[in-house]
PDB file of C-alpha atoms in Angstrom:
ATOM      1  CA  MET A   1      -0.268   0.150  -0.106  1.00 68.00           C
ATOM      2  CA  PRO A   2       1.698   3.246  -0.849  1.00 78.00           C
ATOM      3  CA  PHE A   3       2.509   5.769   2.120  1.00 79.00           C
ATOM      4  CA  HIS A   4      -0.156   8.549   1.006  1.00 88.00           C
ATOM      5  CA  ALA A   5      -3.098   5.891   1.608  1.00 92.00           C
ATOM      6  CA  LEU A   6      -1.550   4.424   4.926  1.00 95.00           C
ATOM      7  CA  GLU A   7      -1.628   8.215   5.711  1.00 95.00           C
ATOM      8  CA  ALA A   8      -5.308   8.795   5.194  1.00 95.00           C
ATOM      9  CA  GLU A   9      -5.669   5.381   6.804  1.00 96.00           C
ATOM     10  CA  ILE A  10      -4.096   6.604  10.342  1.00 97.00           C
ATOM     11  CA  THR A  11      -5.464   9.836   9.825  1.00 98.00           C
ATOM     12  CA  ALA A  12      -8.956   8.514   9.540  1.00 98.00           C
ATOM     13  CA  LEU A  13      -8.382   6.586  12.625  1.00 98.00           C
ATOM     14  CA  SER A  14      -6.598   9.793  14.927  1.00 98.00           C
ATOM     15  CA  ASP A  15     -10.063  11.605  13.933  1.00 97.00           C
ATOM     16  CA  ALA A  16     -12.017   8.616  15.078  1.00 98.00           C
ATOM     17  CA  TYR A  17      -9.840   8.580  18.272  1.00 97.00           C
ATOM     18  CA  GLU A  18      -9.822  12.343  18.611  1.00 96.00           C
ATOM     19  CA  ARG A  19     -14.148  12.101  18.551  1.00 95.00           C
ATOM     20  CA  ALA A  20     -14.503   8.776  21.078  1.00 96.00           C
ATOM     21  CA  LEU A  21     -11.863  11.236  23.280  1.00 94.00           C
ATOM     22  CA  ALA A  22     -14.668  14.281  22.930  1.00 93.00           C
ATOM     23  CA  GLU A  23     -17.483  12.351  23.573  1.00 93.00           C
ATOM     24  CA  ASN A  24     -15.867  10.186  26.221  1.00 93.00           C
ATOM     25  CA  ASP A  25     -16.565   6.818  24.983  1.00 95.00           C
ATOM     26  CA  VAL A  26     -14.511   4.997  27.239  1.00 94.00           C
ATOM     27  CA  VAL A  27     -15.255   1.427  25.562  1.00 95.00           C
ATOM     28  CA  ALA A  28     -14.233   3.125  21.919  1.00 97.00           C
ATOM     29  CA  LEU A  29     -10.536   4.390  23.809  1.00 96.00           C
ATOM     30  CA  ASP A  30     -10.402   1.140  25.152  1.00 96.00           C
ATOM     31  CA  GLN A  31     -10.484  -0.190  21.640  1.00 97.00           C
ATOM     32  CA  PHE A  32      -7.643   1.782  20.489  1.00 98.00           C
ATOM     33  CA  PHE A  33      -5.125   0.538  21.830  1.00 98.00           C
ATOM     34  CA  PHE A  34      -2.881  -2.628  22.011  1.00 98.00           C
ATOM     35  CA  ASP A  35      -3.941  -5.208  24.791  1.00 96.00           C
ATOM     36  CA  GLY A  36      -1.216  -6.128  26.273  1.00 95.00           C
ATOM     37  CA  PRO A  37       0.988  -5.279  29.335  1.00 96.00           C
ATOM     38  CA  GLU A  38       3.430  -3.790  27.107  1.00 97.00           C
ATOM     39  CA  THR A  39       0.936  -0.639  25.941  1.00 98.00           C
ATOM     40  CA  VAL A  40       2.228   2.510  27.500  1.00 98.00           C
ATOM     41  CA  ARG A  41       0.677   5.923  27.797  1.00 98.00           C
ATOM     42  CA  TYR A  42       2.291   8.996  29.937  1.00 98.00           C
ATOM     43  CA  GLY A  43      -0.442  11.246  30.026  1.00 95.00           C
ATOM     44  CA  VAL A  44      -0.259  15.089  31.595  1.00 92.00           C
ATOM     45  CA  GLY A  45       0.081  13.856  35.209  1.00 93.00           C
ATOM     46  CA  GLU A  46       0.014   9.773  35.375  1.00 96.00           C
ATOM     47  CA  ASN A  47       2.214   7.088  33.673  1.00 98.00           C
ATOM     48  CA  LEU A  48       0.143   4.160  32.746  1.00 98.00           C
ATOM     49  CA  TYR A  49       1.822   0.758  32.182  1.00 98.00           C
ATOM     50  CA  GLY A  50      -1.010  -2.154  29.965  1.00 97.00           C
ATOM     51  CA  THR A  51      -4.164  -2.093  29.075  1.00 95.00           C
ATOM     52  CA  GLU A  52      -5.460  -2.564  32.055  1.00 96.00           C
ATOM     53  CA  GLU A  53      -4.349   0.760  33.760  1.00 97.00           C
ATOM     54  CA  ILE A  54      -5.094   3.026  30.963  1.00 97.00           C
ATOM     55  CA  ALA A  55      -8.759   1.391  31.014  1.00 95.00           C
ATOM     56  CA  ALA A  56      -8.975   1.985  34.799  1.00 96.00           C
ATOM     57  CA  PHE A  57      -7.685   5.912  34.407  1.00 95.00           C
ATOM     58  CA  ARG A  58     -10.213   6.280  31.909  1.00 92.00           C
ATOM     59  CA  ARG A  59     -12.892   5.209  33.819  1.00 92.00           C
ATOM     60  CA  ALA A  60     -12.078   6.906  36.940  1.00 92.00           C
ATOM     61  CA  ARG A  61     -11.653  10.227  35.389  1.00 88.00           C
ATOM     62  CA  LYS A  62     -14.783  12.256  36.145  1.00 84.00           C
ATOM     63  CA  GLY A  63     -16.003  14.061  33.202  1.00 82.00           C
ATOM     64  CA  GLY A  64     -13.975  12.760  30.429  1.00 84.00           C
ATOM     65  CA  SER A  65     -10.707  14.513  28.697  1.00 88.00           C
ATOM     66  CA  PRO A  66     -11.396  18.637  29.190  1.00 88.00           C
ATOM     67  CA  PRO A  67     -12.632  19.947  25.616  1.00 90.00           C
ATOM     68  CA  ARG A  68      -9.628  20.482  23.097  1.00 94.00           C
ATOM     69  CA  THR A  69      -9.202  21.907  19.709  1.00 95.00           C
ATOM     70  CA  MET A  70      -6.414  20.461  17.776  1.00 96.00           C
ATOM     71  CA  LEU A  71      -4.422  22.465  15.995  1.00 97.00           C
ATOM     72  CA  ARG A  72      -1.646  20.887  13.795  1.00 98.00           C
ATOM     73  CA  ARG A  73      -1.451  17.345  13.364  1.00 98.00           C
ATOM     74  CA  VAL A  74       1.274  15.131  11.150  1.00 98.00           C
ATOM     75  CA  VAL A  75       1.219  11.692  10.548  1.00 98.00           C
ATOM     76  CA  THR A  76       4.478   9.928   9.843  1.00 97.00           C
ATOM     77  CA  VAL A  77       4.259   6.545   8.100  1.00 96.00           C
ATOM     78  CA  LEU A  78       7.232   4.418   9.251  1.00 96.00           C
ATOM     79  CA  GLY A  79       6.663   1.189   6.676  1.00 94.00           C
ATOM     80  CA  GLU A  80       3.440  -0.773   5.858  1.00 95.00           C
ATOM     81  CA  ASP A  81       2.571  -1.753   9.831  1.00 97.00           C
ATOM     82  CA  ALA A  82       3.641   1.546  11.716  1.00 97.00           C
ATOM     83  CA  ALA A  83       3.018   5.059  12.056  1.00 98.00           C
ATOM     84  CA  VAL A  84       3.392   7.812  14.447  1.00 98.00           C
ATOM     85  CA  VAL A  85       0.583  10.601  15.292  1.00 98.00           C
ATOM     86  CA  SER A  86       2.342  13.686  16.376  1.00 98.00           C
ATOM     87  CA  LEU A  87      -0.730  16.260  17.741  1.00 97.00           C
ATOM     88  CA  GLU A  88      -0.965  19.699  19.021  1.00 98.00           C
ATOM     89  CA  PHE A  89      -3.783  20.721  20.741  1.00 96.00           C
ATOM     90  CA  GLN A  90      -5.600  23.623  22.874  1.00 95.00           C
ATOM     91  CA  ARG A  91      -7.696  23.044  25.535  1.00 92.00           C
ATOM     92  CA  THR A  92     -10.931  25.053  25.610  1.00 92.00           C
ATOM     93  CA  GLY A  93     -10.299  27.981  27.766  1.00 91.00           C
ATOM     94  CA  SER A  94      -6.428  27.587  28.224  1.00 90.00           C
ATOM     95  CA  SER A  95      -3.848  29.210  26.877  1.00 90.00           C
ATOM     96  CA  LYS A  96      -1.445  26.102  27.234  1.00 91.00           C
ATOM     97  CA  ILE A  97      -0.409  24.115  24.221  1.00 95.00           C
ATOM     98  CA  GLY A  98      -0.551  20.143  24.273  1.00 96.00           C
ATOM     99  CA  ARG A  99       1.114  17.751  22.457  1.00 97.00           C
ATOM    100  CA  GLN A 100      -0.081  14.066  22.322  1.00 97.00           C
ATOM    101  CA  MET A 101       2.103  11.398  20.398  1.00 98.00           C
ATOM    102  CA  GLN A 102       0.641   8.232  19.366  1.00 98.00           C
ATOM    103  CA  THR A 103       2.784   5.249  18.135  1.00 98.00           C
ATOM    104  CA  TRP A 104       0.583   2.872  15.641  1.00 98.00           C
ATOM    105  CA  PHE A 105       0.737  -0.712  14.578  1.00 97.00           C
ATOM    106  CA  ARG A 106      -0.779  -2.404  12.659  1.00 97.00           C
ATOM    107  CA  SER A 107      -1.340  -6.198  14.596  1.00 96.00           C
ATOM    108  CA  PRO A 108      -3.923  -9.336  14.062  1.00 95.00           C
ATOM    109  CA  GLN A 109      -7.092  -7.364  15.097  1.00 93.00           C
ATOM    110  CA  GLY A 110      -6.082  -3.997  12.815  1.00 97.00           C
ATOM    111  CA  TRP A 111      -4.203  -1.244  14.049  1.00 98.00           C
ATOM    112  CA  LYS A 112      -3.699  -0.242  17.259  1.00 98.00           C
ATOM    113  CA  ILE A 113      -1.837   2.519  19.647  1.00 98.00           C
ATOM    114  CA  ILE A 114       0.906   0.750  21.477  1.00 98.00           C
ATOM    115  CA  ALA A 115       2.735   3.834  23.004  1.00 98.00           C
ATOM    116  CA  ALA A 116       1.191   7.391  23.673  1.00 98.00           C
ATOM    117  CA  HIS A 117       2.582  10.345  25.394  1.00 98.00           C
ATOM    118  CA  VAL A 118       0.411  13.555  26.170  1.00 97.00           C
ATOM    119  CA  SER A 119       1.682  16.911  27.806  1.00 96.00           C
ATOM    120  CA  LEU A 120       1.074  19.853  28.507  1.00 94.00           C
ATOM    121  CA  MET A 121       3.544  23.250  27.362  1.00 93.00           C
ATOM    122  CA  VAL A 122       3.862  25.406  30.434  1.00 82.00           C
ATOM    123  CA  GLU A 123       3.121  28.673  28.417  1.00 68.00           C
ATOM    124  CA  HIS A 124       1.617  29.046  25.212  1.00 47.00           C
ATOM    125  CA  SER A 125       3.340  32.506  23.306  1.00 56.00           C
ATOM    126  CA  GLU A 126       3.686  32.844  19.775  1.00 54.00           C
ATOM    127  CA  THR A 127       7.671  31.961  19.798  1.00 54.00           C
ATOM    128  CA  ASN A 128       7.049  28.677  20.902  1.00 55.00           C
ATOM    129  CA  ARG A 129       4.761  27.874  17.763  1.00 58.00           C
ATOM    130  CA  PRO A 130       5.720  28.251  13.734  1.00 56.00           C
ATOM    131  CA  ALA A 131       3.415  30.238  11.684  1.00 54.00           C
ATOM    132  CA  LEU A 132       1.225  27.610   9.905  1.00 56.00           C
TER     133      LEU A 132
END
C-alpha cells in the first residue's frame, strides 16, 4: 500500500480517536489501544503501563478529557505496519498548548496504539509555535 494511502488510513483513525475522546466514549478509547502489558500511555499527570491501567484511568476520570481543539497534526508513516501521529492541541479556555504522540502499529486485530504520550507546555506564546 502506498504511504499516502497509509497516511490517510491513520489520519482517519486519529480523527475517530479524537471523536471518542471528545465524547468520553471509554469503550471506543479502550479499543484503540493494543491489549497487552507492553502498551504504555504517559499522560499529563500519570504514567500508565498496560491496557488494564489505561482502562482504569479512563473509567476513574470524572467527565473525561477536557474539551480541546486540534491545532496541527503530522502523520509519519514508518512502513507498511507502523506510524506515528504527532498532534498539537489547545484545551478550551486555556492558553497552554498540548502535545500528543501516538505510535500505531498494524496488529492481528488491526491498527492499534502501542505507545502514547500527552503533555502540556508550560506557557503558550507565539514564539513557541511556528506560523502555519
